[in-house]
PDB file of C-alpha atoms in Angstrom:
ATOM      1  CA  MET A   1       0.198  -0.433   0.039  1.00  0.00           C
ATOM      2  CA  ALA A   2       1.194   2.559  -1.334  1.00  0.00           C
ATOM      3  CA  GLN A   3       2.170   5.346   1.777  1.00  0.00           C
ATOM      4  CA  PHE A   4       1.702   9.577   2.157  1.00  0.00           C
ATOM      5  CA  ARG A   5       2.924  11.937   4.123  1.00  0.00           C
ATOM      6  CA  LEU A   6       3.263  15.357   3.855  1.00  0.00           C
ATOM      7  CA  GLN A   7       7.190  17.478   3.645  1.00  0.00           C
ATOM      8  CA  GLY A   8       6.414  21.031   4.937  1.00  0.00           C
ATOM      9  CA  THR A   9       2.918  21.395   3.594  1.00  0.00           C
ATOM     10  CA  LYS A  10       3.200  22.609   0.262  1.00  0.00           C
ATOM     11  CA  VAL A  11       4.691  18.673  -0.744  1.00  0.00           C
ATOM     12  CA  LEU A  12       2.903  15.309  -0.353  1.00  0.00           C
ATOM     13  CA  ALA A  13       5.509  12.295  -0.514  1.00  0.00           C
ATOM     14  CA  VAL A  14       4.844   8.757  -1.727  1.00  0.00           C
ATOM     15  CA  ASP A  15       6.246   5.707  -0.349  1.00  0.00           C
ATOM     16  CA  MET A  16       5.618   3.248  -3.094  1.00  0.00           C
ATOM     17  CA  ALA A  17       7.456  -0.626  -2.470  1.00  0.00           C
ATOM     18  CA  GLY A  18       5.569  -1.863  -6.092  1.00  0.00           C
ATOM     19  CA  ASP A  19       2.236   0.245  -5.115  1.00  0.00           C
ATOM     20  CA  ALA A  20      -0.139   3.080  -7.814  1.00  0.00           C
ATOM     21  CA  VAL A  21      -1.485   6.057  -7.515  1.00  0.00           C
ATOM     22  CA  LYS A  22      -3.748   8.090  -9.694  1.00  0.00           C
ATOM     23  CA  ALA A  23      -2.112  11.617  -9.904  1.00  0.00           C
ATOM     24  CA  ARG A  24      -2.820  15.049 -10.893  1.00  0.00           C
ATOM     25  CA  ASN A  25      -0.766  15.149 -14.705  1.00  0.00           C
ATOM     26  CA  GLY A  26       1.949  17.266 -14.608  1.00  0.00           C
ATOM     27  CA  SER A  27       2.264  17.372 -10.650  1.00  0.00           C
ATOM     28  CA  MET A  28       4.758  15.190  -9.914  1.00  0.00           C
ATOM     29  CA  VAL A  29       8.295  16.836  -8.506  1.00  0.00           C
ATOM     30  CA  ALA A  30      11.082  14.750  -7.309  1.00  0.00           C
ATOM     31  CA  TYR A  31      11.060  11.122  -7.624  1.00  0.00           C
ATOM     32  CA  ASP A  32      13.592   8.886  -6.532  1.00  0.00           C
ATOM     33  CA  GLY A  33      14.161   4.807  -7.684  1.00  0.00           C
ATOM     34  CA  ARG A  34      12.163   3.025  -9.862  1.00  0.00           C
ATOM     35  CA  MET A  35       8.674   4.582 -11.120  1.00  0.00           C
ATOM     36  CA  SER A  36       6.971   4.463 -14.349  1.00  0.00           C
ATOM     37  CA  PHE A  37       4.993   7.816 -15.210  1.00  0.00           C
ATOM     38  CA  LYS A  38       1.824   7.379 -17.498  1.00  0.00           C
ATOM     39  CA  LYS A  39      -1.330   9.469 -18.184  1.00  0.00           C
ATOM     40  CA  MET A  40      -4.620   8.378 -17.947  1.00  0.00           C
ATOM     41  CA  THR A  41      -8.067   8.592 -19.641  1.00  0.00           C
ATOM     42  CA  GLY A  42     -11.125  10.144 -18.490  1.00  0.00           C
ATOM     43  CA  GLY A  43      -9.409  10.900 -15.360  1.00  0.00           C
ATOM     44  CA  GLY A  44      -8.451   7.264 -14.778  1.00  0.00           C
ATOM     45  CA  GLU A  45     -11.847   5.596 -15.967  1.00  0.00           C
ATOM     46  CA  GLY A  46     -11.086   4.036 -19.052  1.00  0.00           C
ATOM     47  CA  LEU A  47     -12.791   5.046 -22.457  1.00  0.00           C
ATOM     48  CA  ARG A  48     -16.600   5.557 -20.239  1.00  0.00           C
ATOM     49  CA  GLY A  49     -15.076   7.967 -17.645  1.00  0.00           C
ATOM     50  CA  MET A  50     -14.319   9.602 -20.776  1.00  0.00           C
ATOM     51  CA  VAL A  51     -17.409   9.996 -22.323  1.00  0.00           C
ATOM     52  CA  THR A  52     -19.007  11.084 -19.306  1.00  0.00           C
ATOM     53  CA  ARG A  53     -16.356  13.574 -18.692  1.00  0.00           C
ATOM     54  CA  ARG A  54     -16.826  15.542 -22.213  1.00  0.00           C
ATOM     55  CA  ILE A  55     -20.221  15.496 -21.481  1.00  0.00           C
ATOM     56  CA  THR A  56     -20.747  16.983 -17.906  1.00  0.00           C
ATOM     57  CA  GLY A  57     -17.464  19.405 -18.199  1.00  0.00           C
ATOM     58  CA  GLU A  58     -15.613  18.068 -15.165  1.00  0.00           C
ATOM     59  CA  GLN A  59     -11.857  18.523 -16.847  1.00  0.00           C
ATOM     60  CA  MET A  60      -9.822  16.284 -14.587  1.00  0.00           C
ATOM     61  CA  GLU A  61      -6.527  15.096 -16.185  1.00  0.00           C
ATOM     62  CA  VAL A  62      -4.872  12.015 -14.171  1.00  0.00           C
ATOM     63  CA  MET A  63      -2.075  10.685 -14.519  1.00  0.00           C
ATOM     64  CA  GLU A  64      -0.946   6.372 -12.487  1.00  0.00           C
ATOM     65  CA  VAL A  65       2.201   6.592 -10.849  1.00  0.00           C
ATOM     66  CA  ALA A  66       3.826   3.421 -10.229  1.00  0.00           C
ATOM     67  CA  GLY A  67       6.974   1.717  -8.574  1.00  0.00           C
ATOM     68  CA  HIS A  68       9.551   1.348  -6.474  1.00  0.00           C
ATOM     69  CA  GLY A  69      10.025   4.654  -4.254  1.00  0.00           C
ATOM     70  CA  THR A  70       9.347   7.438  -3.399  1.00  0.00           C
ATOM     71  CA  CYS A  71       7.606  10.517  -5.740  1.00  0.00           C
ATOM     72  CA  TRP A  72       6.486  13.830  -4.258  1.00  0.00           C
ATOM     73  CA  PHE A  73       4.156  16.144  -6.248  1.00  0.00           C
ATOM     74  CA  ALA A  74       3.200  19.693  -6.026  1.00  0.00           C
ATOM     75  CA  ASP A  75       0.830  22.288  -7.580  1.00  0.00           C
ATOM     76  CA  ARG A  76       2.250  25.434  -7.591  1.00  0.00           C
ATOM     77  CA  ALA A  77       2.686  26.209  -4.071  1.00  0.00           C
ATOM     78  CA  SER A  78      -0.795  25.511  -3.189  1.00  0.00           C
ATOM     79  CA  GLU A  79      -1.083  23.843   0.031  1.00  0.00           C
ATOM     80  CA  VAL A  80      -1.720  19.932   0.524  1.00  0.00           C
ATOM     81  CA  ASN A  81      -4.018  18.250   2.802  1.00  0.00           C
ATOM     82  CA  LEU A  82      -4.405  14.541   3.140  1.00  0.00           C
ATOM     83  CA  VAL A  83      -7.471  12.542   3.713  1.00  0.00           C
ATOM     84  CA  ARG A  84      -8.200   9.210   5.152  1.00  0.00           C
ATOM     85  CA  LEU A  85     -11.330   6.993   3.361  1.00  0.00           C
ATOM     86  CA  ASN A  86     -13.233   3.953   4.824  1.00  0.00           C
ATOM     87  CA  GLY A  87     -14.921   3.250   2.397  1.00  0.00           C
ATOM     88  CA  GLU A  88     -16.810   6.094   2.576  1.00  0.00           C
ATOM     89  CA  LYS A  89     -17.115   9.206  -0.336  1.00  0.00           C
ATOM     90  CA  LEU A  90     -15.877  12.408  -1.069  1.00  0.00           C
ATOM     91  CA  PHE A  91     -16.604  15.056  -2.744  1.00  0.00           C
ATOM     92  CA  VAL A  92     -13.903  16.810  -3.986  1.00  0.00           C
ATOM     93  CA  GLU A  93     -13.701  19.769  -7.114  1.00  0.00           C
ATOM     94  CA  ALA A  94     -11.067  18.757 -10.242  1.00  0.00           C
ATOM     95  CA  SER A  95      -8.757  21.373  -9.906  1.00  0.00           C
ATOM     96  CA  ASN A  96      -8.137  20.489  -5.949  1.00  0.00           C
ATOM     97  CA  LEU A  97      -7.439  16.748  -6.076  1.00  0.00           C
ATOM     98  CA  LEU A  98      -3.690  16.312  -6.209  1.00  0.00           C
ATOM     99  CA  CYS A  99      -3.247  12.285  -5.922  1.00  0.00           C
ATOM    100  CA  ALA A 100      -5.442   9.323  -4.951  1.00  0.00           C
ATOM    101  CA  GLU A 101      -4.538   5.699  -4.078  1.00  0.00           C
ATOM    102  CA  ALA A 102      -4.847   3.780  -7.586  1.00  0.00           C
ATOM    103  CA  SER A 103      -7.749   1.923  -5.076  1.00  0.00           C
ATOM    104  CA  LEU A 104      -9.732   4.401  -4.833  1.00  0.00           C
ATOM    105  CA  ARG A 105     -12.288   4.978  -7.802  1.00  0.00           C
ATOM    106  CA  THR A 106     -13.714   7.905  -8.749  1.00  0.00           C
ATOM    107  CA  GLY A 107     -16.708   9.113 -11.271  1.00  0.00           C
ATOM    108  CA  THR A 108     -18.551  12.821 -11.287  1.00  0.00           C
ATOM    109  CA  SER A 109     -21.214  14.117  -9.372  1.00  0.00           C
ATOM    110  CA  PHE A 110     -25.218  16.759 -10.725  1.00  0.00           C
ATOM    111  CA  THR A 111     -24.078  19.144  -8.195  1.00  0.00           C
ATOM    112  CA  GLY A 112     -26.352  21.773  -9.791  1.00  0.00           C
ATOM    113  CA  LEU A 113     -26.018  25.894  -9.135  1.00  0.00           C
ATOM    114  CA  ARG A 114     -23.374  25.094  -7.008  1.00  0.00           C
ATOM    115  CA  GLY A 115     -21.201  23.829  -9.486  1.00  0.00           C
ATOM    116  CA  ALA A 116     -22.283  26.786 -12.025  1.00  0.00           C
ATOM    117  CA  SER A 117     -21.999  29.061  -9.426  1.00  0.00           C
ATOM    118  CA  GLN A 118     -17.986  28.388  -9.168  1.00  0.00           C
ATOM    119  CA  GLY A 119     -17.406  28.161 -12.338  1.00  0.00           C
ATOM    120  CA  ASN A 120     -17.281  24.606 -12.342  1.00  0.00           C
ATOM    121  CA  GLY A 121     -19.797  22.988 -14.244  1.00  0.00           C
ATOM    122  CA  LEU A 122     -23.094  21.218 -12.586  1.00  0.00           C
ATOM    123  CA  PHE A 123     -21.054  18.404 -11.703  1.00  0.00           C
ATOM    124  CA  THR A 124     -18.292  17.537  -9.566  1.00  0.00           C
ATOM    125  CA  THR A 125     -15.730  14.350  -8.924  1.00  0.00           C
ATOM    126  CA  THR A 126     -15.829  11.547  -6.671  1.00  0.00           C
ATOM    127  CA  VAL A 127     -13.798   9.242  -4.855  1.00  0.00           C
ATOM    128  CA  GLU A 128     -14.259   6.557  -2.758  1.00  0.00           C
ATOM    129  CA  GLY A 129     -13.354   3.539  -0.748  1.00  0.00           C
ATOM    130  CA  HIS A 130     -10.557   2.842   1.220  1.00  0.00           C
ATOM    131  CA  GLY A 131      -7.745   4.365   0.815  1.00  0.00           C
ATOM    132  CA  GLN A 132      -5.631   8.407   0.862  1.00  0.00           C
ATOM    133  CA  ALA A 133      -6.099  10.748  -1.493  1.00  0.00           C
ATOM    134  CA  ALA A 134      -4.068  14.553  -1.038  1.00  0.00           C
ATOM    135  CA  LEU A 135      -6.082  18.041  -1.755  1.00  0.00           C
ATOM    136  CA  LEU A 136      -4.840  20.801  -2.898  1.00  0.00           C
ATOM    137  CA  SER A 137      -6.379  24.876  -1.347  1.00  0.00           C
ATOM    138  CA  ASP A 138      -5.260  27.944  -0.864  1.00  0.00           C
ATOM    139  CA  GLY A 139      -4.273  28.076   2.198  1.00  0.00           C
ATOM    140  CA  PRO A 140      -4.702  26.114   4.949  1.00  0.00           C
ATOM    141  CA  ALA A 141      -7.738  23.713   4.719  1.00  0.00           C
ATOM    142  CA  VAL A 142     -10.079  24.503   7.582  1.00  0.00           C
ATOM    143  CA  VAL A 143     -12.848  21.474   8.598  1.00  0.00           C
ATOM    144  CA  LEU A 144     -16.068  22.280   9.454  1.00  0.00           C
ATOM    145  CA  ARG A 145     -18.212  19.802  11.182  1.00  0.00           C
ATOM    146  CA  VAL A 146     -21.969  19.620  10.180  1.00  0.00           C
ATOM    147  CA  SER A 147     -24.255  18.378  12.198  1.00  0.00           C
ATOM    148  CA  HIS A 148     -28.064  17.933  12.645  1.00  0.00           C
ATOM    149  CA  GLY A 149     -29.904  20.263  14.073  1.00  0.00           C
ATOM    150  CA  MET A 150     -26.483  22.539  12.755  1.00  0.00           C
ATOM    151  CA  PRO A 151     -26.434  23.435   9.378  1.00  0.00           C
ATOM    152  CA  LEU A 152     -23.483  25.021   7.281  1.00  0.00           C
ATOM    153  CA  GLN A 153     -23.663  28.152   4.866  1.00  0.00           C
ATOM    154  CA  VAL A 154     -20.519  27.951   3.205  1.00  0.00           C
ATOM    155  CA  ASP A 155     -18.934  30.906   0.178  1.00  0.00           C
ATOM    156  CA  PRO A 156     -18.553  29.122  -3.116  1.00  0.00           C
ATOM    157  CA  GLY A 157     -15.544  30.244  -3.327  1.00  0.00           C
ATOM    158  CA  ALA A 158     -13.642  28.558  -0.532  1.00  0.00           C
ATOM    159  CA  TYR A 159     -15.859  25.525  -1.002  1.00  0.00           C
ATOM    160  CA  VAL A 160     -13.105  22.597  -0.981  1.00  0.00           C
ATOM    161  CA  ALA A 161     -14.221  19.130   0.052  1.00  0.00           C
ATOM    162  CA  HIS A 162     -17.208  17.401   1.676  1.00  0.00           C
ATOM    163  CA  THR A 163     -17.725  14.190   2.951  1.00  0.00           C
ATOM    164  CA  GLY A 164     -20.775  12.145   5.372  1.00  0.00           C
ATOM    165  CA  ASP A 165     -24.333  12.231   4.246  1.00  0.00           C
ATOM    166  CA  LEU A 166     -25.302  15.349   3.527  1.00  0.00           C
ATOM    167  CA  ARG A 167     -27.642  17.508   1.569  1.00  0.00           C
ATOM    168  CA  GLN A 168     -26.895  20.460  -0.325  1.00  0.00           C
ATOM    169  CA  GLN A 169     -29.283  23.481  -0.666  1.00  0.00           C
ATOM    170  CA  PHE A 170     -28.070  25.843  -2.977  1.00  0.00           C
ATOM    171  CA  GLN A 171     -28.635  30.140  -1.543  1.00  0.00           C
ATOM    172  CA  THR A 172     -29.327  33.574  -2.813  1.00  0.00           C
ATOM    173  CA  GLY A 173     -29.322  36.509  -0.314  1.00  0.00           C
ATOM    174  CA  ILE A 174     -29.646  38.679  -3.707  1.00  0.00           C
ATOM    175  CA  SER A 175     -31.671  41.288  -2.866  1.00  0.00           C
ATOM    176  CA  TRP A 176     -32.372  45.367  -2.934  1.00  0.00           C
ATOM    177  CA  ARG A 177     -29.548  46.578  -0.631  1.00  0.00           C
ATOM    178  CA  THR A 178     -27.020  43.563  -1.699  1.00  0.00           C
ATOM    179  CA  ALA A 179     -27.183  45.235  -5.524  1.00  0.00           C
ATOM    180  CA  VAL A 180     -26.524  48.745  -4.779  1.00  0.00           C
ATOM    181  CA  GLY A 181     -23.395  47.481  -2.694  1.00  0.00           C
ATOM    182  CA  GLU A 182     -25.321  47.724   0.530  1.00  0.00           C
ATOM    183  CA  GLY A 183     -25.352  44.044   1.385  1.00  0.00           C
ATOM    184  CA  SER A 184     -22.716  41.301   3.749  1.00  0.00           C
ATOM    185  CA  GLY A 185     -20.873  40.947  -0.495  1.00  0.00           C
ATOM    186  CA  GLU A 186     -21.859  37.100   0.212  1.00  0.00           C
ATOM    187  CA  SER A 187     -24.929  36.924  -2.629  1.00  0.00           C
ATOM    188  CA  PHE A 188     -24.370  33.176  -3.667  1.00  0.00           C
ATOM    189  CA  GLN A 189     -24.508  30.333  -0.278  1.00  0.00           C
ATOM    190  CA  ILE A 190     -24.636  26.752   0.325  1.00  0.00           C
ATOM    191  CA  ARG A 191     -26.064  25.380   2.890  1.00  0.00           C
ATOM    192  CA  PHE A 192     -24.879  22.113   3.561  1.00  0.00           C
ATOM    193  CA  GLU A 193     -27.517  19.888   6.095  1.00  0.00           C
ATOM    194  CA  GLY A 194     -26.706  16.810   8.075  1.00  0.00           C
ATOM    195  CA  GLU A 195     -24.227  14.725   9.645  1.00  0.00           C
ATOM    196  CA  GLY A 196     -20.366  15.058   7.492  1.00  0.00           C
ATOM    197  CA  LEU A 197     -17.055  17.326   6.932  1.00  0.00           C
ATOM    198  CA  VAL A 198     -16.966  20.062   4.750  1.00  0.00           C
ATOM    199  CA  TYR A 199     -13.345  21.445   3.979  1.00  0.00           C
ATOM    200  CA  VAL A 200     -12.962  24.678   3.554  1.00  0.00           C
ATOM    201  CA  GLN A 201      -9.791  26.951   2.267  1.00  0.00           C
ATOM    202  CA  PRO A 202      -9.092  30.155   3.599  1.00  0.00           C
ATOM    203  CA  SER A 203      -9.563  32.253   0.163  1.00  0.00           C
ATOM    204  CA  GLU A 204     -11.663  32.484  -2.189  1.00  0.00           C
ATOM    205  CA  ARG A 205     -12.426  31.968  -5.844  1.00  0.00           C
ATOM    206  CA  ASN A 206     -13.676  34.184  -8.436  1.00  0.00           C
ATOM    207  CA  THR A 207     -17.053  32.549  -8.687  1.00  0.00           C
ATOM    208  CA  ILE A 208     -20.107  34.351  -9.855  1.00  0.00           C
ATOM    209  CA  GLY A 209     -22.080  34.695  -7.009  1.00  0.00           C
ATOM    210  CA  GLY A 210     -18.591  37.445  -6.085  1.00  0.00           C
ATOM    211  CA  GLN A 211     -18.765  39.185  -8.942  1.00  0.00           C
ATOM    212  CA  LEU A 212     -22.321  39.873  -7.977  1.00  0.00           C
TER     213      LEU A 212
END
C-alpha cells in the first residue's frame, strides 16, 4: 500500500513498493528509485469516464505513477491536505484533487447550481473506497463538522470538498441592498445539512456569485 506523508505543507511524498497512485497530470516534482508514468484517459475511468467527463464538462487530467521508491507531488505551491477514506465517498472539485491511491474509485456527481456558481460546471469529482487522497487548497484547509440541527453555510469560492451524509442547497441572498452595494457581499451560499465534514479554504475563487 502506498504511504502518503507531507514534507512541509506544500509537498506530498508518496512511498511506493510496487504500488500505484493516481495523480494530477504534471504534478510530479521529483522522484527516486524506479518509477513509471502513464497518462490516463477519463480521469482514470477509461473510455466510459472520458465520455462522461466530456459530456459533464468536469475536467480531470490524471496520470498513473507506479514503481519502487518515493515520488514527490506539488501544484503551484498550494497547500496539501491529507484525507483518509474508510469506505465513504469524498466530493471534491477536480481542481482541488492532487493525488489518490489507485484502489480508490473516481467518478462524477451532479452538483447543479452549486457548481455553476463556482464556474466549475454542473458536475464534480467523487473519490470512494478505502485509502488516502491528497487535496489542494489556497492556504491551509479548515475542516468543519456539520451535525443534525446545525446546518453550515459556505461561500462557493471557499468550498473545497465534503464527505458524509450531507444535503446541499444553493441559496441566494440577493436583495435590493445587495444590488446597491449595501449588503454583506456574500450573494450566494451553499447550505449543508445532515452529518458530515466540509473542507473550506481561507481564500475565495472568483465565482459568479462573487461578481454580483
